[in-house]
PDB file of C-alpha atoms in Angstrom:
ATOM      1  CA  MET A  28      34.890 -30.255-183.282  1.00 39.00           C
ATOM      2  CA  PRO A  29      37.325 -32.415-181.290  1.00 47.00           C
ATOM      3  CA  TRP A  30      40.920 -31.306-181.486  1.00 46.00           C
ATOM      4  CA  ASP A  31      42.903 -33.268-184.079  1.00 40.00           C
ATOM      5  CA  ARG A  32      46.103 -34.449-182.405  1.00 40.00           C
ATOM      6  CA  THR A  33      47.722 -35.288-185.732  1.00 31.00           C
ATOM      7  CA  LYS A  34      48.112 -31.638-186.707  1.00 32.00           C
ATOM      8  CA  SER A  35      50.529 -29.156-185.185  1.00 31.00           C
ATOM      9  CA  ARG A  36      49.141 -25.721-184.382  1.00 34.00           C
ATOM     10  CA  THR A  37      50.443 -22.207-184.319  1.00 31.00           C
ATOM     11  CA  ARG A  38      49.213 -19.652-181.808  1.00 31.00           C
ATOM     12  CA  GLU A  39      46.837 -18.250-184.405  1.00 31.00           C
ATOM     13  CA  GLU A  40      45.268 -21.648-185.082  1.00 33.00           C
ATOM     14  CA  ILE A  41      44.389 -22.266-181.435  1.00 33.00           C
ATOM     15  CA  ARG A  42      41.422 -20.016-180.784  1.00 38.00           C
ATOM     16  CA  PRO A  43      37.908 -20.148-179.324  1.00 41.00           C
ATOM     17  CA  ASP A  44      35.324 -21.943-181.429  1.00 44.00           C
ATOM     18  CA  GLU A  45      33.396 -19.068-183.025  1.00 46.00           C
ATOM     19  CA  THR A  46      30.127 -20.996-182.625  1.00 65.00           C
ATOM     20  CA  VAL A  47      30.447 -20.953-178.822  1.00 85.00           C
ATOM     21  CA  ARG A  48      28.979 -17.956-177.056  1.00 86.00           C
ATOM     22  CA  LEU A  49      30.995 -17.011-173.991  1.00 93.00           C
ATOM     23  CA  PRO A  50      30.527 -16.714-171.134  1.00 96.00           C
ATOM     24  CA  TYR A  51      28.447 -19.824-170.491  1.00 97.00           C
ATOM     25  CA  ALA A  52      25.346 -19.210-168.400  1.00 97.00           C
ATOM     26  CA  ASP A  53      26.372 -21.928-165.963  1.00 97.00           C
ATOM     27  CA  ARG A  54      27.951 -25.372-165.793  1.00 97.00           C
ATOM     28  CA  ALA A  55      24.773 -27.074-167.003  1.00 97.00           C
ATOM     29  CA  GLU A  56      24.739 -25.049-170.227  1.00 97.00           C
ATOM     30  CA  ALA A  57      28.436 -25.795-170.715  1.00 98.00           C
ATOM     31  CA  GLY A  58      27.697 -29.495-170.305  1.00 98.00           C
ATOM     32  CA  ARG A  59      25.010 -29.381-172.959  1.00 97.00           C
ATOM     33  CA  VAL A  60      27.390 -27.674-175.383  1.00 97.00           C
ATOM     34  CA  LEU A  61      30.016 -30.343-174.745  1.00 97.00           C
ATOM     35  CA  ALA A  62      27.505 -33.161-175.064  1.00 97.00           C
ATOM     36  CA  GLU A  63      26.544 -32.147-178.591  1.00 96.00           C
ATOM     37  CA  ARG A  64      30.217 -32.316-179.604  1.00 97.00           C
ATOM     38  CA  LEU A  65      30.605 -35.749-178.061  1.00 97.00           C
ATOM     39  CA  VAL A  66      27.583 -37.390-179.680  1.00 97.00           C
ATOM     40  CA  PRO A  67      29.231 -37.738-183.143  1.00 96.00           C
ATOM     41  CA  LEU A  68      32.222 -39.567-181.660  1.00 96.00           C
ATOM     42  CA  GLY A  69      30.349 -42.851-181.300  1.00 95.00           C
ATOM     43  CA  LEU A  70      30.958 -43.418-177.595  1.00 97.00           C
ATOM     44  CA  GLU A  71      28.535 -46.288-177.069  1.00 95.00           C
ATOM     45  CA  GLY A  72      29.070 -47.984-173.726  1.00 96.00           C
ATOM     46  CA  ALA A  73      31.120 -45.082-172.363  1.00 97.00           C
ATOM     47  CA  ALA A  74      31.527 -44.188-168.722  1.00 97.00           C
ATOM     48  CA  VAL A  75      31.458 -40.496-167.806  1.00 98.00           C
ATOM     49  CA  LEU A  76      33.802 -39.592-164.950  1.00 98.00           C
ATOM     50  CA  ALA A  77      33.583 -36.039-163.636  1.00 98.00           C
ATOM     51  CA  LEU A  78      36.235 -34.283-161.567  1.00 97.00           C
ATOM     52  CA  PRO A  79      34.566 -32.916-158.447  1.00 96.00           C
ATOM     53  CA  ARG A  80      33.433 -30.607-157.540  1.00 95.00           C
ATOM     54  CA  GLY A  81      32.901 -28.347-160.572  1.00 96.00           C
ATOM     55  CA  GLY A  82      32.996 -31.041-163.225  1.00 98.00           C
ATOM     56  CA  VAL A  83      30.000 -32.924-161.826  1.00 97.00           C
ATOM     57  CA  PRO A  84      27.132 -30.713-163.102  1.00 97.00           C
ATOM     58  CA  VAL A  85      28.920 -30.558-166.472  1.00 98.00           C
ATOM     59  CA  GLY A  86      29.258 -34.324-166.510  1.00 98.00           C
ATOM     60  CA  HIS A  87      25.613 -34.774-165.516  1.00 97.00           C
ATOM     61  CA  GLU A  88      24.472 -33.144-168.760  1.00 97.00           C
ATOM     62  CA  ILE A  89      26.901 -35.219-170.813  1.00 98.00           C
ATOM     63  CA  ALA A  90      25.906 -38.502-169.185  1.00 97.00           C
ATOM     64  CA  ARG A  91      22.221 -37.751-169.735  1.00 96.00           C
ATOM     65  CA  ARG A  92      22.769 -36.929-173.417  1.00 96.00           C
ATOM     66  CA  LEU A  93      24.960 -39.997-174.025  1.00 96.00           C
ATOM     67  CA  ASP A  94      22.711 -42.266-171.923  1.00 96.00           C
ATOM     68  CA  ALA A  95      25.841 -43.188-169.986  1.00 96.00           C
ATOM     69  CA  PRO A  96      26.593 -43.792-166.295  1.00 95.00           C
ATOM     70  CA  LEU A  97      27.947 -40.835-164.336  1.00 96.00           C
ATOM     71  CA  ASP A  98      30.449 -41.122-161.521  1.00 96.00           C
ATOM     72  CA  VAL A  99      33.299 -39.103-160.072  1.00 97.00           C
ATOM     73  CA  LEU A 100      37.049 -39.461-160.302  1.00 97.00           C
ATOM     74  CA  VAL A 101      38.438 -37.675-157.264  1.00 96.00           C
ATOM     75  CA  THR A 102      41.578 -35.585-157.660  1.00 96.00           C
ATOM     76  CA  ARG A 103      43.517 -33.268-155.370  1.00 96.00           C
ATOM     77  CA  LYS A 104      45.963 -30.483-156.102  1.00 94.00           C
ATOM     78  CA  ILE A 105      49.377 -30.720-154.444  1.00 96.00           C
ATOM     79  CA  GLY A 106      50.177 -27.198-153.329  1.00 95.00           C
ATOM     80  CA  TYR A 107      53.477 -25.460-152.645  1.00 95.00           C
ATOM     81  CA  PRO A 108      53.560 -25.525-148.809  1.00 94.00           C
ATOM     82  CA  PRO A 109      54.317 -21.798-148.233  1.00 94.00           C
ATOM     83  CA  GLN A 110      51.678 -20.886-150.837  1.00 94.00           C
ATOM     84  CA  PRO A 111      49.153 -23.757-151.038  1.00 92.00           C
ATOM     85  CA  GLU A 112      47.109 -22.185-153.835  1.00 89.00           C
ATOM     86  CA  LEU A 113      50.146 -22.602-156.124  1.00 91.00           C
ATOM     87  CA  GLY A 114      49.817 -26.106-157.530  1.00 92.00           C
ATOM     88  CA  VAL A 115      53.069 -27.997-158.036  1.00 96.00           C
ATOM     89  CA  GLY A 116      51.354 -31.279-158.821  1.00 96.00           C
ATOM     90  CA  ALA A 117      48.196 -33.313-158.405  1.00 96.00           C
ATOM     91  CA  ILE A 118      47.006 -36.769-157.506  1.00 97.00           C
ATOM     92  CA  ALA A 119      44.003 -38.808-158.644  1.00 96.00           C
ATOM     93  CA  GLU A 120      42.489 -41.819-156.958  1.00 94.00           C
ATOM     94  CA  GLY A 121      44.192 -44.978-158.112  1.00 89.00           C
ATOM     95  CA  GLY A 122      47.163 -43.065-159.489  1.00 92.00           C
ATOM     96  CA  SER A 123      50.565 -41.795-158.464  1.00 93.00           C
ATOM     97  CA  PRO A 124      51.327 -38.106-157.851  1.00 96.00           C
ATOM     98  CA  VAL A 125      52.034 -36.128-161.013  1.00 96.00           C
ATOM     99  CA  PHE A 126      54.397 -33.184-160.500  1.00 96.00           C
ATOM    100  CA  ASP A 127      55.294 -30.137-162.547  1.00 94.00           C
ATOM    101  CA  ALA A 128      59.016 -30.871-162.788  1.00 93.00           C
ATOM    102  CA  GLY A 129      59.900 -27.463-164.192  1.00 94.00           C
ATOM    103  CA  LEU A 130      58.110 -25.648-161.392  1.00 94.00           C
ATOM    104  CA  LEU A 131      59.738 -27.848-158.757  1.00 95.00           C
ATOM    105  CA  ASP A 132      63.130 -26.959-160.189  1.00 96.00           C
ATOM    106  CA  ARG A 133      62.351 -23.251-160.115  1.00 95.00           C
ATOM    107  CA  LEU A 134      61.210 -23.508-156.491  1.00 95.00           C
ATOM    108  CA  GLY A 135      64.234 -25.574-155.468  1.00 95.00           C
ATOM    109  CA  LEU A 136      62.072 -28.511-154.357  1.00 95.00           C
ATOM    110  CA  THR A 137      62.236 -32.258-154.815  1.00 95.00           C
ATOM    111  CA  GLU A 138      59.332 -34.681-154.745  1.00 95.00           C
ATOM    112  CA  ASP A 139      60.589 -35.983-151.394  1.00 96.00           C
ATOM    113  CA  ASP A 140      60.214 -32.482-149.955  1.00 96.00           C
ATOM    114  CA  LEU A 141      56.470 -32.743-150.584  1.00 96.00           C
ATOM    115  CA  ALA A 142      55.909 -36.125-148.905  1.00 96.00           C
ATOM    116  CA  ASP A 143      53.901 -34.641-146.017  1.00 96.00           C
ATOM    117  CA  THR A 144      51.787 -32.543-148.374  1.00 96.00           C
ATOM    118  CA  VAL A 145      51.087 -35.559-150.578  1.00 96.00           C
ATOM    119  CA  ALA A 146      50.078 -37.614-147.526  1.00 96.00           C
ATOM    120  CA  ALA A 147      47.657 -34.899-146.405  1.00 96.00           C
ATOM    121  CA  GLU A 148      46.115 -34.660-149.866  1.00 96.00           C
ATOM    122  CA  ARG A 149      45.783 -38.441-150.080  1.00 95.00           C
ATOM    123  CA  ALA A 150      43.868 -38.365-146.796  1.00 96.00           C
ATOM    124  CA  GLU A 151      41.507 -35.666-148.095  1.00 94.00           C
ATOM    125  CA  LEU A 152      41.132 -37.566-151.378  1.00 95.00           C
ATOM    126  CA  ASP A 153      40.135 -40.709-149.452  1.00 94.00           C
ATOM    127  CA  ARG A 154      37.649 -38.690-147.394  1.00 93.00           C
ATOM    128  CA  ARG A 155      35.989 -37.354-150.527  1.00 93.00           C
ATOM    129  CA  VAL A 156      35.875 -40.782-152.180  1.00 94.00           C
ATOM    130  CA  ALA A 157      34.080 -42.115-149.096  1.00 93.00           C
ATOM    131  CA  ALA A 158      31.698 -39.143-149.057  1.00 92.00           C
ATOM    132  CA  TYR A 159      30.831 -39.344-152.748  1.00 94.00           C
ATOM    133  CA  ARG A 160      30.763 -43.093-153.376  1.00 89.00           C
ATOM    134  CA  GLY A 161      30.688 -44.790-149.985  1.00 84.00           C
ATOM    135  CA  GLY A 162      32.007 -48.278-150.567  1.00 81.00           C
ATOM    136  CA  ARG A 163      31.438 -48.306-154.317  1.00 87.00           C
ATOM    137  CA  PRO A 164      34.542 -48.780-156.447  1.00 89.00           C
ATOM    138  CA  LEU A 165      35.229 -46.807-159.592  1.00 89.00           C
ATOM    139  CA  PRO A 166      33.206 -48.054-162.572  1.00 90.00           C
ATOM    140  CA  GLU A 167      34.940 -50.631-164.719  1.00 93.00           C
ATOM    141  CA  THR A 168      36.897 -48.771-167.387  1.00 96.00           C
ATOM    142  CA  SER A 169      38.963 -51.489-169.041  1.00 97.00           C
ATOM    143  CA  GLY A 170      38.026 -52.010-172.664  1.00 97.00           C
ATOM    144  CA  ARG A 171      35.378 -49.276-172.823  1.00 97.00           C
ATOM    145  CA  PRO A 172      35.396 -45.569-173.763  1.00 98.00           C
ATOM    146  CA  VAL A 173      35.846 -43.193-170.841  1.00 98.00           C
ATOM    147  CA  VAL A 174      34.967 -39.498-170.897  1.00 98.00           C
ATOM    148  CA  VAL A 175      36.739 -37.386-168.264  1.00 98.00           C
ATOM    149  CA  VAL A 176      34.956 -34.100-167.581  1.00 98.00           C
ATOM    150  CA  ASP A 177      35.854 -30.891-165.765  1.00 98.00           C
ATOM    151  CA  ASP A 178      34.433 -27.362-165.845  1.00 98.00           C
ATOM    152  CA  GLY A 179      37.640 -25.762-167.145  1.00 97.00           C
ATOM    153  CA  LEU A 180      41.377 -26.091-167.628  1.00 97.00           C
ATOM    154  CA  ALA A 181      43.664 -23.513-166.053  1.00 94.00           C
ATOM    155  CA  THR A 182      47.026 -25.183-165.387  1.00 93.00           C
ATOM    156  CA  GLY A 183      45.631 -28.634-166.188  1.00 95.00           C
ATOM    157  CA  GLY A 184      47.395 -30.338-163.280  1.00 95.00           C
ATOM    158  CA  THR A 185      44.434 -32.254-161.900  1.00 96.00           C
ATOM    159  CA  ALA A 186      43.211 -33.229-165.374  1.00 97.00           C
ATOM    160  CA  ARG A 187      46.656 -34.602-166.218  1.00 97.00           C
ATOM    161  CA  ALA A 188      46.743 -36.673-163.023  1.00 97.00           C
ATOM    162  CA  ALA A 189      43.242 -37.964-163.766  1.00 98.00           C
ATOM    163  CA  VAL A 190      43.869 -39.098-167.339  1.00 98.00           C
ATOM    164  CA  ARG A 191      47.189 -40.711-166.437  1.00 97.00           C
ATOM    165  CA  ALA A 192      45.542 -42.688-163.648  1.00 96.00           C
ATOM    166  CA  LEU A 193      42.791 -43.797-166.026  1.00 97.00           C
ATOM    167  CA  ARG A 194      45.190 -44.694-168.826  1.00 96.00           C
ATOM    168  CA  GLU A 195      46.615 -47.374-166.536  1.00 95.00           C
ATOM    169  CA  ARG A 196      43.130 -48.905-166.276  1.00 95.00           C
ATOM    170  CA  GLY A 197      43.023 -49.709-169.990  1.00 97.00           C
ATOM    171  CA  PRO A 198      40.090 -47.818-171.529  1.00 98.00           C
ATOM    172  CA  SER A 199      39.476 -48.481-175.212  1.00 98.00           C
ATOM    173  CA  ARG A 200      39.300 -44.728-175.818  1.00 98.00           C
ATOM    174  CA  LEU A 201      40.214 -41.935-173.419  1.00 98.00           C
ATOM    175  CA  VAL A 202      38.392 -38.649-174.000  1.00 98.00           C
ATOM    176  CA  LEU A 203      38.908 -35.407-172.074  1.00 98.00           C
ATOM    177  CA  ALA A 204      35.966 -33.013-172.421  1.00 98.00           C
ATOM    178  CA  VAL A 205      36.127 -29.511-170.963  1.00 98.00           C
ATOM    179  CA  PRO A 206      33.997 -26.451-171.860  1.00 98.00           C
ATOM    180  CA  VAL A 207      36.885 -23.967-171.826  1.00 97.00           C
ATOM    181  CA  GLY A 208      40.632 -24.048-171.240  1.00 96.00           C
ATOM    182  CA  ALA A 209      43.727 -21.909-171.476  1.00 96.00           C
ATOM    183  CA  ALA A 210      45.152 -22.386-174.967  1.00 95.00           C
ATOM    184  CA  GLU A 211      48.646 -23.302-173.734  1.00 94.00           C
ATOM    185  CA  THR A 212      47.213 -25.879-171.330  1.00 95.00           C
ATOM    186  CA  VAL A 213      44.999 -27.408-173.998  1.00 96.00           C
ATOM    187  CA  ALA A 214      48.000 -27.839-176.295  1.00 96.00           C
ATOM    188  CA  ARG A 215      50.027 -29.498-173.532  1.00 95.00           C
ATOM    189  CA  LEU A 216      47.258 -31.966-172.695  1.00 96.00           C
ATOM    190  CA  GLU A 217      46.586 -33.145-176.236  1.00 96.00           C
ATOM    191  CA  PRO A 218      49.194 -35.939-176.170  1.00 96.00           C
ATOM    192  CA  GLU A 219      47.755 -37.301-172.910  1.00 97.00           C
ATOM    193  CA  VAL A 220      44.429 -38.478-174.391  1.00 98.00           C
ATOM    194  CA  ASP A 221      42.954 -40.036-177.507  1.00 98.00           C
ATOM    195  CA  VAL A 222      40.449 -37.224-178.059  1.00 97.00           C
ATOM    196  CA  LEU A 223      40.404 -33.760-176.500  1.00 97.00           C
ATOM    197  CA  VAL A 224      37.138 -31.805-176.818  1.00 97.00           C
ATOM    198  CA  VAL A 225      37.430 -28.135-175.798  1.00 97.00           C
ATOM    199  CA  PRO A 226      34.941 -25.832-177.560  1.00 96.00           C
ATOM    200  CA  ALA A 227      36.777 -22.664-176.456  1.00 95.00           C
ATOM    201  CA  ALA A 228      40.508 -22.170-175.835  1.00 94.00           C
ATOM    202  CA  PRO A 229      41.113 -18.432-175.341  1.00 92.00           C
ATOM    203  CA  TRP A 230      44.603 -16.987-174.958  1.00 89.00           C
ATOM    204  CA  ASP A 231      43.457 -14.286-172.539  1.00 91.00           C
ATOM    205  CA  PHE A 232      42.684 -16.881-169.870  1.00 94.00           C
ATOM    206  CA  ARG A 233      42.970 -15.765-166.238  1.00 93.00           C
ATOM    207  CA  ALA A 234      40.622 -18.118-164.376  1.00 94.00           C
ATOM    208  CA  VAL A 235      37.944 -20.684-165.178  1.00 96.00           C
ATOM    209  CA  GLY A 236      35.242 -18.601-163.501  1.00 96.00           C
ATOM    210  CA  GLN A 237      35.636 -15.681-165.907  1.00 96.00           C
ATOM    211  CA  TRP A 238      33.986 -17.786-168.636  1.00 97.00           C
ATOM    212  CA  TYR A 239      30.756 -18.385-166.669  1.00 98.00           C
ATOM    213  CA  ARG A 240      28.053 -15.938-165.631  1.00 97.00           C
ATOM    214  CA  ASN A 241      27.057 -18.215-162.741  1.00 97.00           C
ATOM    215  CA  PHE A 242      30.058 -19.963-161.184  1.00 97.00           C
ATOM    216  CA  ASP A 243      28.899 -20.803-157.667  1.00 95.00           C
ATOM    217  CA  GLN A 244      31.184 -22.713-155.344  1.00 94.00           C
ATOM    218  CA  LEU A 245      29.918 -26.266-154.856  1.00 95.00           C
ATOM    219  CA  SER A 246      29.880 -28.399-151.716  1.00 95.00           C
ATOM    220  CA  ASP A 247      30.166 -32.123-151.094  1.00 93.00           C
ATOM    221  CA  ARG A 248      26.380 -32.139-150.638  1.00 94.00           C
ATOM    222  CA  ASP A 249      25.981 -30.617-154.116  1.00 95.00           C
ATOM    223  CA  VAL A 250      28.153 -33.343-155.649  1.00 95.00           C
ATOM    224  CA  ILE A 251      26.204 -36.099-153.926  1.00 94.00           C
ATOM    225  CA  GLY A 252      22.947 -34.515-155.089  1.00 94.00           C
ATOM    226  CA  TRP A 253      24.072 -34.501-158.741  1.00 93.00           C
ATOM    227  CA  LEU A 254      25.117 -38.150-158.502  1.00 93.00           C
ATOM    228  CA  GLU A 255      21.799 -39.098-156.923  1.00 92.00           C
ATOM    229  CA  ARG A 256      19.891 -37.285-159.670  1.00 90.00           C
ATOM    230  CA  ALA A 257      21.934 -39.098-162.302  1.00 88.00           C
ATOM    231  CA  GLY A 258      21.066 -42.404-160.670  1.00 82.00           C
ATOM    232  CA  ARG A 259      17.340 -41.599-160.640  1.00 60.00           C
ATOM    233  CA  THR A 260      17.166 -40.344-164.235  1.00 53.00           C
ATOM    234  CA  ALA A 261      19.367 -43.010-165.875  1.00 47.00           C
ATOM    235  CA  GLY A 262      18.210 -46.400-167.040  1.00 41.00           C
ATOM    236  CA  PRO A 263      18.614 -49.503-164.836  1.00 38.00           C
ATOM    237  CA  ASP A 264      22.121 -50.180-166.145  1.00 41.00           C
ATOM    238  CA  ASN A 265      23.216 -46.551-166.321  1.00 43.00           C
ATOM    239  CA  GLY A 266      23.235 -45.312-162.750  1.00 42.00           C
ATOM    240  CA  PRO A 267      26.417 -44.530-160.795  1.00 42.00           C
ATOM    241  CA  ARG A 268      28.149 -47.767-159.987  1.00 36.00           C
TER     242      ARG A 268
END
């Protein structure tokens, strides 16, 4: 069931859904599990926006089940320059950078210190937007439900940047759907969206890939292929646009 934002939770109350069998076989199976939890929400007319690369095969299954258009919302992690794999923030297309203020303080950094890193990530973000969508703009999201999809939540930085960028575009309902996420991260993201659907939120979370048997790295070509398949299998008004 979707997480109910109106209730506070203790550590014991935040636990994996016992009906979910982990690990997932692959991202497609995870997408099918998510889709069944989204159907009862009444998301007619929704747009499904997947975070590439890993969120796209998950989103493909959801879009097919909801008979909804699938597209991507491109995000980029902002890394700590001496250790780029350490994310200190993230940026999503159409949005402003979102930083982890506490982590910046601990590292003795300001947002201005990361200006060059942000510029480089913006350039890579623009490259990926061009590769995935060409000249197509993001689907219209104002006044309609939007489902944001990823394959997992570790720190949640890119998901937070994505939903904040979309909130500014005025969706009627903002849903974040993820197959598995670290319990602490899930709790922190609840206030950011209208509905948060996470079938499994384990406390012993080390990496997204540990919850999948098949967790292959995806390429830009893979993402484009999933989007093309969505366009071929959807109805005339439901292809990527």
